[in-house]
Amino acid sequence: MMDVGRHPNIKLLTNSKVEAIKGYVGNFDVKVLKKTRYVDETQCTACGDCAEVCPVVVPDAYQQGLSSRKAIYIPFPQAVPSASLIDMESCLGTNPIACGKCADKCDKKCIDYDAKDETIEFKVGTVIVATGMDVFDPVILEEYGYTKHENVVTSMEFERLLSAGGPSDGHFIRPTDRQRPKTVGFVQCVGSRCEKIGKPYCSNICCMNTIKDTLLLKDHYPDIQAKVFYIDIRAFGKGFEDLFKRSKEAGVQYIRGIPGEITEDPKSRNLKVMVEDTTSNKIEEHEFDMMVLSVGVTPRLDMPEVQQLLTLSKTPDGFFMEAHPKLKPVDAPSTGIYFAGCAEAPKDVKDSVTQASAAAARAETLLSAGKVKLEAITSTLDTALCRYCATCSRVCPYGAFTVDPKKKTISYIDALCKGCGTCAAECRFGALTMKHFTDEQIVTQIDAHLAEDPGEKVIVFACNWCSYAGADTCGGARLQYPPNQRLIRTMCSGRVDEKFVLHAFRKGAPMVVVSGCHYVDCHYIDANRWTQKRVEKLWDKFEKWGIRPERLLLEWISAAEGQRFQKTMQDIEELRKKVTKEEIEQTVKILTEEEEKDKAKAKKKQADSPTKKKS
Amino acid sequence: MPETEEKDFKCLRCSAEFKLPYTKGVMQERTCPKCGSNSVRLDRKKEKGAPAGEKK
């Protein structure tokens, strides 16, 4: 931290909030609200005289509320910059008559109660998101009695209690009687791997954190008995298994089973747990002086704000989604934005440092090159055809379009486009064309596939990254699927325009399949949601027109799901066989009539518009 | 926050009928518990109380 603070090329903006980020790779305009500290950080020597005279006492968040701080304080011992700040919500001193003691005491006259927040604007080429995480609050798990039983603490509180710089100055005590506990129990997976509370993921760090805590405890107080209740110990990192062994050798008992409830003996304030040891299948009762809940990691509460600022997407567990889990684990889907640390997923210090180094290197590579290679497959906009309906700006996962329907203006940043093609599929006026995947190119493919024996064929639209790759996996594994299925590749299923599906049916296709990535795998943030919406609309239309919706299927198939692809295609072939020639003819008739109606409507509208203008 | 409720769905691939959580305005990946297809459609006919399979 000190090195970062002193580095000539790093400008550190602490106590600040990013209010807006606009632009794209190499050209981000950033607006930051630098909140005032009410203390001149360039003059403050962090002597602490001001805090000594401050009469206001509030809980210290750094010490997990186990001790207090003053209204003027240094957040934690190694804080950078090493200067005090005033918590103005608690301070009495905005009115010097009310207090003003810190200002009187400060020899360097650093304190200014009238200091104002400052807005700073600057340009950056790349952005690294390292917004961290929150810790799970176990209050909602009533069975553990956190806050009800004072001797139940979280792993974070335990760390502070054990720390030499902690609230008890390194003397390990339990909260109720301030005596050193003789027995300590640890409960793992509190707020992790729990479907019930919507936290099905493993928090990654808790097992090793507990092992480290038990070693610390045994190192300081070898006579304390420690027991760990766990589902399974995940010690998969370098040297981690060794640490686990050391903990067991130090006398820590590991019991495979999670207590159902923690109860308190009102007299001794000791804690009792009943647990089934799944290695012996026996119900055991244990009593402890103190219990530690090994709490998991959760996404930060303010993540939606950051998500909106940078048009990021999230995985179902609520952390930010990387561009690709294997090939681009540091990159955000938008070029020039990278992740470091727990913003992307729960990770320990080592993994966070590794990712941060990778993110810095990725950003530096881009900046040192001085120019950016853009996607070749992007949309092109014909402003002459645009009606400023703003559909494109609504569906674009990257915010490449800015439309003002009132002023009739549209701006499109090519550098932001990643080429999913959702805009081209949604634009009703033909103003957007997808390079290399134009309407004409796709329609021509449909025509070619259905030129001979259309009733025998199935048109399958497959996205480049998942479904098409899934077909490849299927083929690579020598899994047979019916040969009459004709795949048409698009970059994203979002590119599959309603008119492609209707065209295929008009050309006599008995079945059409639209396939893409599973929701969490979508390579274009959330473009495949638009695919689903479109298909659902088509099902409704089909029903209205008297066409069986069952003839249009939607399937999410990942690149690894070769078998799923085979099974899906085999099932579809069975369904195809049930579609009669008469049904196909009837569909062609209905859809041709509907097309004629649409054309007539469009013609009428076109004919009406100049008349209206004249009148 | 829109409310989540159990609604009737129908699989267009295997015709299975089942209930799934549904939140209005929230897009979700839905999978047929029988065949694994994602061609899962909200069964509006059942919702309206009409017998399944009845034509409009």
XYZ file of C-alpha atoms in Angstrom:
671
model
C 0.000 0.000 0.000
C 2.828 2.370 0.905
C 4.537 1.639 -2.424
C 1.324 2.375 -4.284
C 0.930 5.649 -2.388
C 4.486 6.724 -3.241
C 4.597 5.573 -6.869
C 5.067 8.523 -9.244
C 2.765 7.009 -11.886
C -0.070 6.103 -9.551
C -2.621 8.659 -8.488
C -4.456 7.339 -5.462
C -7.979 8.653 -4.913
C -9.151 7.388 -1.540
C -12.524 8.131 0.034
C -13.839 8.633 -3.499
C -16.715 7.361 -5.598
C -16.736 6.799 -9.342
C -19.879 8.557 -10.496
C -19.739 7.996 -14.241
C -17.673 6.186 -16.834
C -18.414 6.841 -20.458
C -16.659 5.897 -23.654
C -14.805 2.814 -24.735
C -11.394 1.180 -24.737
C -8.644 3.783 -24.887
C -11.157 6.602 -24.388
C -12.926 6.235 -21.068
C -14.119 9.504 -19.537
C -14.261 9.084 -15.785
C -16.031 11.309 -13.291
C -15.029 10.826 -9.651
C -16.506 12.378 -6.541
C -13.635 12.879 -4.128
C -15.223 13.124 -0.729
C -13.573 15.477 1.661
C -11.714 14.160 4.701
C -12.078 17.543 6.448
C -8.365 17.092 7.168
C -5.582 18.286 4.887
C -3.903 14.986 4.143
C -0.774 16.677 2.821
C -0.201 18.411 6.179
C -1.499 15.802 8.641
C 1.272 13.849 10.381
C -1.109 11.266 11.860
C 0.058 12.224 15.365
C -3.347 11.269 16.770
C -3.628 14.299 19.101
C -6.974 15.209 17.527
C -8.473 11.747 18.251
C -7.334 11.967 21.875
C -9.427 15.088 22.540
C -12.425 14.048 20.432
C -15.383 13.428 22.771
C -17.384 11.297 20.310
C -17.139 7.524 20.619
C -18.556 5.221 17.940
C -18.095 1.508 17.127
C -14.937 0.802 15.150
C -15.836 -1.020 11.919
C -12.225 -2.167 11.424
C -12.376 -3.966 14.772
C -15.748 -5.467 13.779
C -17.486 -3.252 16.321
C -15.697 -4.975 19.209
C -14.050 -1.706 20.254
C -14.604 1.952 19.576
C -13.022 4.829 17.703
C -13.421 8.582 17.713
C -15.242 10.756 15.189
C -11.809 11.877 13.922
C -9.730 8.812 13.264
C -7.291 6.888 11.074
C -9.281 3.944 9.623
C -6.604 1.326 10.374
C -2.893 1.363 11.305
C -1.441 0.944 7.803
C -3.952 3.183 6.028
C -2.688 5.091 3.005
C -2.592 8.066 3.068
C -1.544 8.037 6.688
C -3.802 10.890 7.739
C -6.883 11.362 9.865
C -10.373 11.894 8.566
C -13.579 13.064 10.161
C -16.709 10.953 10.175
C -19.019 13.922 9.756
C -22.138 11.886 10.557
C -20.842 11.418 14.115
C -18.835 14.643 14.533
C -20.201 17.523 16.573
C -17.668 19.958 15.233
C -19.310 21.539 12.198
C -20.363 24.139 14.702
C -17.253 25.200 16.652
C -19.465 26.241 19.583
C -20.643 22.655 19.900
C -17.154 21.172 19.921
C -14.193 22.100 17.669
C -11.753 20.458 20.083
C -9.772 18.645 17.368
C -9.293 21.860 15.394
C -8.066 23.609 18.550
C -5.655 20.792 19.314
C -4.166 20.441 15.816
C -0.878 22.391 15.727
C -0.618 22.170 11.957
C -4.137 23.537 11.483
C -5.071 20.710 9.121
C -8.752 20.562 10.035
C -11.313 22.410 7.953
C -14.952 21.736 8.795
C -16.084 23.656 5.723
C -14.106 21.590 3.220
C -16.234 20.512 0.275
C -16.415 17.370 -1.838
C -14.671 17.715 -5.158
C -15.587 16.338 -8.586
C -12.654 15.245 -10.699
C -12.846 14.323 -14.358
C -10.125 12.583 -16.319
C -9.510 10.207 -19.195
C -8.206 6.657 -18.921
C -7.453 3.989 -21.484
C -8.408 0.916 -19.483
C -10.313 0.171 -16.284
C -9.586 -2.488 -13.661
C -12.511 -3.435 -11.453
C -11.240 -4.442 -8.014
C -14.246 -3.611 -5.888
C -13.828 -6.540 -3.476
C -16.534 -8.375 -1.582
C -18.690 -8.341 1.517
C -18.740 -10.898 4.285
C -21.879 -12.950 4.837
C -23.967 -11.759 7.763
C -25.008 -14.894 9.714
C -27.854 -13.170 11.590
C -30.371 -14.715 9.180
C -29.254 -18.227 10.171
C -31.204 -18.221 13.415
C -30.111 -21.759 14.298
C -26.601 -20.486 15.052
C -27.826 -17.777 17.399
C -25.372 -15.157 16.190
C -25.985 -11.903 18.155
C -28.386 -13.880 20.404
C -25.563 -15.831 22.050
C -22.698 -13.426 22.724
C -20.045 -16.135 22.633
C -20.870 -16.988 19.042
C -18.580 -14.876 16.877
C -17.752 -14.751 13.179
C -14.354 -15.695 11.775
C -13.670 -11.998 11.136
C -14.373 -11.121 14.782
C -12.263 -14.073 15.897
C -9.313 -12.753 13.856
C -9.562 -9.391 15.577
C -9.809 -11.020 19.012
C -6.658 -13.006 18.319
C -4.737 -10.049 16.844
C -2.130 -8.158 18.857
C -3.612 -4.951 17.437
C -7.148 -6.105 18.176
C -9.748 -4.857 20.649
C -8.315 -6.932 23.508
C -4.672 -6.128 22.670
C -3.954 -9.694 21.659
C -5.438 -11.273 24.800
C -7.783 -13.933 23.545
C -10.983 -13.598 25.535
C -14.596 -14.542 25.096
C -17.095 -11.685 24.998
C -19.356 -12.603 27.964
C -16.855 -12.880 30.846
C -13.665 -11.597 29.189
C -11.945 -14.826 30.250
C -9.742 -16.961 28.026
C -11.884 -19.801 26.588
C -10.701 -23.367 27.082
C -12.671 -24.887 24.201
C -13.410 -23.323 20.827
C -15.622 -24.791 18.083
C -15.526 -23.729 14.435
C -18.507 -24.190 12.102
C -17.633 -24.204 8.391
C -19.692 -23.181 5.364
C -21.769 -20.513 7.101
C -23.295 -18.655 4.173
C -21.610 -20.889 1.589
C -22.796 -24.028 -0.183
C -26.282 -23.377 1.116
C -29.170 -23.428 -1.385
C -31.631 -22.485 1.333
C -30.275 -18.944 1.600
C -29.378 -18.586 -2.068
C -25.623 -19.079 -1.601
C -24.930 -22.357 -3.383
C -21.306 -21.533 -4.215
C -18.157 -22.359 -2.228
C -16.539 -19.231 -0.813
C -13.106 -20.640 -1.514
C -11.264 -19.077 1.423
C -13.057 -20.254 4.582
C -11.487 -23.727 4.946
C -7.943 -22.416 4.787
C -8.830 -19.413 6.922
C -10.113 -21.724 9.653
C -7.044 -23.982 9.383
C -4.835 -20.901 9.731
C -6.917 -19.689 12.703
C -6.642 -23.043 14.469
C -2.868 -23.050 13.961
C -2.620 -19.520 15.341
C -4.771 -20.490 18.278
C -2.729 -23.610 19.017
C 0.491 -21.667 18.566
C -0.525 -19.005 21.115
C -2.501 -21.241 23.475
C -1.607 -24.940 23.102
C -3.959 -25.882 25.956
C -7.098 -24.625 24.174
C -9.154 -27.441 22.647
C -10.294 -26.715 19.106
C -12.826 -28.647 17.040
C -13.844 -27.917 13.457
C -17.228 -28.974 12.053
C -17.093 -29.249 8.270
C -18.805 -30.661 5.179
C -15.483 -31.358 3.488
C -12.152 -29.585 3.780
C -11.083 -27.964 0.531
C -7.308 -27.627 0.868
C -6.410 -27.647 -2.806
C -3.757 -24.892 -3.096
C 0.006 -25.096 -2.932
C 1.067 -26.064 0.576
C -2.525 -26.086 1.815
C -2.690 -29.827 2.483
C 0.477 -29.505 4.519
C -1.113 -26.768 6.602
C -4.185 -28.967 7.150
C -1.962 -31.815 8.345
C -0.124 -29.468 10.682
C -3.403 -28.333 12.163
C -4.448 -31.930 12.848
C -1.025 -32.743 14.287
C -1.344 -29.736 16.591
C -4.372 -31.467 18.111
C -7.250 -29.795 16.315
C -10.135 -32.229 15.957
C -11.981 -32.254 12.622
C -15.545 -33.578 12.724
C -17.379 -34.176 9.431
C -20.816 -32.807 10.127
C -22.469 -29.431 10.512
C -24.353 -28.674 13.748
C -28.064 -28.170 13.307
C -28.328 -25.690 16.141
C -26.244 -23.877 18.748
C -27.825 -23.531 22.175
C -26.566 -21.624 25.195
C -26.393 -22.692 28.813
C -27.827 -19.609 30.541
C -25.711 -20.133 33.648
C -22.229 -20.772 32.253
C -22.954 -19.060 28.908
C -21.308 -22.088 27.318
C -22.510 -23.264 23.937
C -23.835 -26.709 23.122
C -24.166 -28.353 19.749
C -25.616 -31.625 18.519
C -23.993 -32.980 15.405
C -23.982 -36.139 13.353
C -20.427 -37.209 12.659
C -20.867 -38.634 9.169
C -17.624 -40.610 9.385
C -18.972 -42.667 12.324
C -22.712 -42.073 11.772
C -23.063 -41.212 15.456
C -24.884 -38.300 17.016
C -22.509 -36.402 19.257
C -22.947 -33.587 21.732
C -20.207 -31.024 22.215
C -19.839 -28.100 24.582
C -17.705 -25.035 23.928
C -16.769 -21.838 25.688
C -16.860 -20.059 22.384
C -17.944 -20.821 18.818
C -16.658 -19.338 15.581
C -18.852 -19.176 12.471
C -16.657 -19.445 9.407
C -18.576 -16.964 7.280
C -18.549 -16.989 3.502
C -18.011 -14.279 0.946
C -20.845 -12.428 -0.793
C -20.884 -9.922 -3.645
C -20.729 -6.305 -2.531
C -24.047 -4.575 -2.008
C -23.092 -1.746 -4.367
C -22.225 -4.102 -7.243
C -25.332 -3.120 -9.268
C -23.998 0.466 -9.394
C -20.619 -0.661 -10.743
C -22.391 -3.026 -13.111
C -24.415 -0.162 -14.529
C -21.392 2.140 -14.810
C -19.429 -0.301 -16.939
C -22.222 -2.376 -18.565
C -20.971 -5.559 -16.929
C -22.820 -8.802 -16.433
C -23.049 -11.022 -13.399
C -23.011 -14.765 -12.870
C -25.973 -16.304 -10.988
C -24.020 -16.132 -7.716
C -23.868 -12.351 -8.107
C -20.179 -11.839 -8.913
C -19.024 -10.183 -12.135
C -18.794 -12.417 -15.164
C -15.519 -12.689 -17.038
C -15.337 -12.732 -20.849
C -14.422 -16.425 -20.874
C -13.802 -18.682 -17.854
C -10.748 -20.366 -19.409
C -9.392 -18.163 -22.163
C -10.140 -14.695 -20.784
C -10.496 -15.093 -17.027
C -9.311 -11.548 -16.298
C -11.207 -9.659 -18.989
C -14.699 -8.243 -18.783
C -16.866 -8.835 -21.856
C -16.241 -5.205 -22.900
C -12.740 -4.542 -24.214
C -10.426 -2.567 -21.944
C -12.082 -3.577 -18.665
C -10.419 -6.141 -16.402
C -11.106 -7.768 -13.050
C -8.933 -8.290 -10.012
C -9.866 -10.043 -6.795
C -13.216 -10.955 -5.319
C -15.259 -8.717 -7.626
C -15.070 -11.583 -10.129
C -15.317 -14.541 -7.713
C -14.356 -15.394 -4.129
C -10.616 -15.894 -3.942
C -7.765 -15.780 -1.445
C -4.906 -13.280 -1.277
C -2.620 -15.305 -3.533
C -5.229 -15.699 -6.271
C -6.221 -12.049 -5.945
C -2.599 -10.944 -6.368
C -2.204 -13.287 -9.348
C -5.324 -11.924 -10.994
C -4.367 -8.329 -10.198
C -0.941 -8.860 -11.788
C -2.587 -10.402 -14.824
C -5.095 -7.537 -15.052
C -2.298 -4.957 -14.819
C -0.342 -6.793 -17.507
C -3.417 -7.036 -19.763
C -4.078 -3.318 -19.352
C -0.430 -2.449 -19.929
C -0.252 -4.589 -23.090
C -3.185 -2.691 -24.502
C -1.861 0.735 -23.531
C 1.701 0.152 -24.695
C 0.490 -0.985 -28.115
C -1.157 2.403 -28.500
C -3.864 1.054 -30.794
C -6.611 -1.493 -30.475
C -7.606 -4.226 -32.859
C -11.365 -4.149 -33.177
C -13.774 -6.952 -33.920
C -14.181 -7.626 -37.640
C -17.745 -8.783 -37.144
C -19.666 -5.717 -36.065
C -22.871 -4.003 -37.038
C -23.053 -1.200 -39.550
C -25.667 1.484 -39.246
C -27.532 3.086 -42.132
C -28.808 6.319 -40.599
C -31.032 6.942 -43.640
C -33.162 3.950 -42.691
C -33.152 4.566 -38.940
C -36.445 5.663 -37.338
C -34.851 6.361 -33.930
C -37.058 3.835 -32.153
C -34.163 3.086 -29.745
C -34.667 -0.689 -29.911
C -30.964 -1.132 -30.707
C -29.884 0.817 -27.630
C -32.240 -1.269 -25.501
C -30.982 -4.618 -26.737
C -27.245 -3.912 -27.173
C -25.441 -5.608 -24.271
C -22.472 -3.242 -24.662
C -24.236 0.105 -24.865
C -22.868 0.808 -28.345
C -25.940 2.848 -29.314
C -27.189 6.125 -27.919
C -30.529 7.170 -29.361
C -32.626 10.220 -28.657
C -36.063 9.565 -30.202
C -37.213 13.136 -29.538
C -34.232 14.831 -31.158
C -34.016 12.044 -33.744
C -30.336 11.431 -33.224
C -28.414 8.206 -33.040
C -24.760 7.599 -32.253
C -23.091 4.254 -32.710
C -19.607 3.417 -31.412
C -18.188 0.660 -33.561
C -15.408 0.003 -31.022
C -17.970 -1.074 -28.430
C -19.699 -3.589 -30.695
C -18.746 -7.213 -30.123
C -20.822 -8.614 -32.946
C -23.663 -10.541 -31.351
C -26.051 -9.231 -33.987
C -29.012 -8.799 -31.640
C -29.492 -5.226 -32.856
C -29.697 -6.357 -36.486
C -32.218 -9.051 -35.540
C -34.393 -6.607 -33.600
C -34.245 -3.626 -35.983
C -37.584 -3.557 -37.837
C -36.404 -1.007 -40.398
C -33.335 -2.748 -41.759
C -31.071 0.058 -40.575
C -28.550 -2.336 -39.070
C -26.507 -4.855 -40.979
C -24.273 -7.441 -39.421
C -20.978 -7.745 -41.248
C -20.390 -11.323 -42.484
C -23.802 -12.416 -41.163
C -26.105 -10.264 -43.251
C -29.780 -11.085 -43.775
C -29.044 -12.001 -47.395
C -26.248 -14.379 -46.427
C -28.383 -16.216 -43.888
C -31.481 -16.333 -46.069
C -29.359 -17.710 -48.905
C -28.152 -20.491 -46.627
C -31.742 -21.335 -45.683
C -32.711 -21.407 -49.369
C -29.779 -23.662 -50.229
C -30.546 -26.102 -47.418
C -34.205 -26.320 -48.346
C -33.774 -26.360 -52.109
C -34.317 -30.132 -52.297
C -36.720 -32.203 -50.192
C -37.399 -29.434 -47.670
C -39.874 -31.633 -45.822
C -37.056 -33.964 -44.858
C -34.799 -31.292 -43.387
C -34.543 -29.538 -40.060
C -33.000 -26.066 -39.937
C -30.857 -25.576 -36.834
C -29.559 -22.109 -36.027
C -26.509 -22.597 -33.818
C -24.432 -19.973 -32.041
C -20.719 -19.955 -32.794
C -19.423 -20.315 -29.248
C -21.629 -22.971 -27.690
C -24.142 -24.847 -29.825
C -22.044 -24.991 -32.988
C -19.060 -26.044 -30.860
C -21.368 -28.572 -29.148
C -22.101 -30.055 -32.581
C -18.347 -30.229 -33.155
C -17.864 -32.009 -29.823
C -20.619 -34.404 -30.829
C -18.885 -35.091 -34.151
C -15.438 -35.283 -32.578
C -16.704 -37.931 -30.183
C -18.101 -39.916 -33.137
C -21.630 -39.527 -31.794
C -24.126 -40.013 -34.591
C -26.977 -37.621 -35.135
C -29.492 -37.523 -37.985
C -27.852 -36.312 -41.201
C -30.864 -34.322 -42.380
C -30.311 -31.555 -39.848
C -28.822 -28.445 -41.398
C -26.819 -26.147 -39.177
C -26.620 -22.435 -39.832
C -23.962 -20.723 -37.752
C -24.471 -17.267 -36.288
C -22.126 -15.586 -33.822
C -24.881 -15.468 -31.212
C -28.386 -16.887 -31.099
C -29.395 -13.243 -30.636
C -28.730 -12.794 -34.372
C -31.540 -15.213 -35.298
C -34.116 -12.842 -36.697
C -37.801 -13.727 -36.597
C -37.847 -13.429 -40.381
C -35.215 -16.215 -40.753
C -37.442 -18.614 -38.844
C -40.520 -17.605 -40.829
C -38.583 -17.837 -44.093
C -37.481 -21.390 -43.267
C -41.075 -22.427 -42.576
C -42.272 -20.705 -45.734
C -39.694 -22.669 -47.664
C -41.241 -25.888 -46.337
C -39.124 -26.728 -43.292
C -41.028 -29.075 -40.991
C -39.035 -28.029 -37.907
C -36.768 -25.147 -36.945
C -34.434 -25.160 -33.948
C -32.845 -22.082 -32.412
C -29.934 -22.994 -30.179
C -27.439 -20.991 -28.190
C -25.403 -20.818 -25.013
C -26.853 -21.527 -21.603
C -27.754 -18.330 -19.752
C -24.544 -18.271 -17.691
C -22.370 -18.981 -20.726
C -23.658 -16.291 -23.086
C -20.574 -14.784 -24.714
C -22.402 -11.520 -25.323
C -23.429 -10.785 -21.722
C -27.185 -11.375 -22.020
C -27.907 -11.347 -25.746
C -29.501 -14.806 -25.628
C -32.292 -13.459 -23.401
C -33.498 -11.605 -26.481
C -33.422 -14.880 -28.408
C -35.735 -16.441 -25.846
C -38.076 -13.450 -25.917
C -38.221 -13.621 -29.713
C -38.911 -17.360 -29.768
C -41.613 -16.987 -27.098
C -43.259 -14.277 -29.216
C -43.118 -16.568 -32.252
C -44.774 -19.383 -30.290
C -47.626 -16.994 -29.482
C -47.897 -15.910 -33.117
C -47.875 -19.516 -34.319
C -50.675 -20.391 -31.972
C -52.678 -17.430 -33.227
C -52.120 -18.451 -36.846
C -52.970 -22.109 -36.210
C -49.424 -23.448 -36.568
C -48.198 -25.882 -33.913
C -45.632 -24.013 -31.732
C -43.960 -27.403 -31.126
C -42.370 -27.110 -34.552
C -40.115 -24.307 -33.353
C -37.767 -25.371 -30.578
C -35.350 -23.467 -28.386
C -32.357 -25.345 -27.000
C -29.375 -24.162 -24.955
C -26.408 -26.423 -25.660
C -22.891 -25.712 -24.444
C -19.637 -26.508 -26.253
C -19.013 -29.427 -23.921
C -22.466 -30.958 -24.356
C -21.863 -33.208 -27.346
C -24.137 -35.881 -25.946
C -26.889 -33.363 -25.266
C -26.596 -32.157 -28.839
C -26.951 -35.723 -30.117
C -29.947 -36.489 -27.887
C -31.646 -33.194 -28.839
C -31.165 -33.819 -32.548
C -32.414 -37.403 -32.260
C -35.537 -36.265 -30.397
C -36.134 -33.546 -32.967
C -35.873 -36.048 -35.802
C -38.624 -38.088 -34.149
C -40.767 -34.959 -33.931
C -40.011 -34.112 -37.576
C -41.329 -37.482 -38.699
C -44.689 -36.594 -37.157
C -45.036 -33.426 -39.254
C -47.192 -34.338 -42.245
C -46.878 -33.038 -45.779
C -50.336 -31.475 -45.466
C -49.307 -29.645 -42.300
C -46.238 -28.223 -44.049
C -48.343 -27.102 -47.019
C -50.850 -25.491 -44.708
C -48.021 -23.657 -42.856
C -46.538 -22.402 -46.106
C -49.966 -21.126 -47.121
C -50.607 -19.385 -43.805
C -47.189 -17.767 -43.667
C -47.305 -16.643 -47.295
C -50.677 -15.010 -46.630
C -49.318 -13.336 -43.512
C -46.334 -12.059 -45.504
C -48.655 -10.679 -48.164
C -50.728 -8.944 -45.488
C -47.577 -7.392 -44.006
C -46.412 -6.210 -47.406
C -49.818 -4.697 -48.141
C -49.810 -2.937 -44.782
C -46.325 -1.548 -45.397
C -47.331 -0.372 -48.865
C -50.406 1.349 -47.490
C -48.381 3.012 -44.787
C -45.879 4.232 -47.327
C -48.647 5.519 -49.562
C -50.381 7.235 -46.639
C -47.343 9.012 -45.240
C -46.817 11.599 -48.070
C -50.594 12.262 -48.167
C -50.569 13.029 -44.467
C -47.615 15.315 -44.860
C -49.383 17.206 -47.670
C -52.592 17.593 -45.689
C -39.419 -6.481 -6.279
C -41.766 -8.551 -8.462
C -43.166 -11.621 -6.738
C -42.087 -15.120 -7.662
C -44.847 -17.701 -7.962
C -45.211 -21.262 -9.197
C -46.772 -21.413 -12.658
C -47.761 -24.134 -15.103
C -45.362 -24.766 -17.938
C -45.420 -27.115 -20.874
C -42.501 -28.654 -22.724
C -42.863 -28.323 -26.461
C -40.468 -31.209 -27.092
C -41.967 -33.953 -24.930
C -45.341 -32.367 -23.983
C -44.605 -32.772 -20.262
C -46.551 -30.450 -17.982
C -44.979 -29.172 -14.776
C -44.725 -26.245 -12.415
C -41.745 -23.857 -12.270
C -41.042 -20.625 -10.406
C -42.026 -17.595 -12.457
C -41.258 -13.940 -11.861
C -42.932 -11.473 -14.170
C -40.403 -9.513 -16.195
C -37.451 -11.679 -15.182
C -35.893 -13.848 -17.865
C -34.870 -17.283 -16.663
C -33.348 -20.349 -18.239
C -36.047 -22.994 -17.964
C -35.494 -26.685 -18.492
C -38.003 -29.494 -18.827
C -37.491 -31.858 -15.884
C -38.411 -34.813 -18.092
C -36.439 -34.394 -21.325
C -34.089 -31.492 -20.517
C -35.372 -29.305 -23.348
C -35.403 -25.529 -23.031
C -38.508 -25.218 -25.207
C -40.539 -24.601 -22.118
C -43.627 -22.464 -22.531
C -45.903 -20.846 -20.001
C -49.175 -22.762 -20.162
C -51.614 -19.889 -20.499
C -54.581 -22.167 -21.164
C -54.186 -23.816 -17.776
C -53.751 -20.451 -16.175
C -57.079 -19.295 -17.557
C -58.679 -22.479 -16.301
C -59.426 -23.956 -19.717
C -58.748 -27.660 -20.116
C -55.295 -28.414 -21.547
C -55.227 -29.030 -25.279
C -58.410 -27.085 -25.885
C -58.280 -24.995 -29.062
C -59.034 -21.314 -28.932
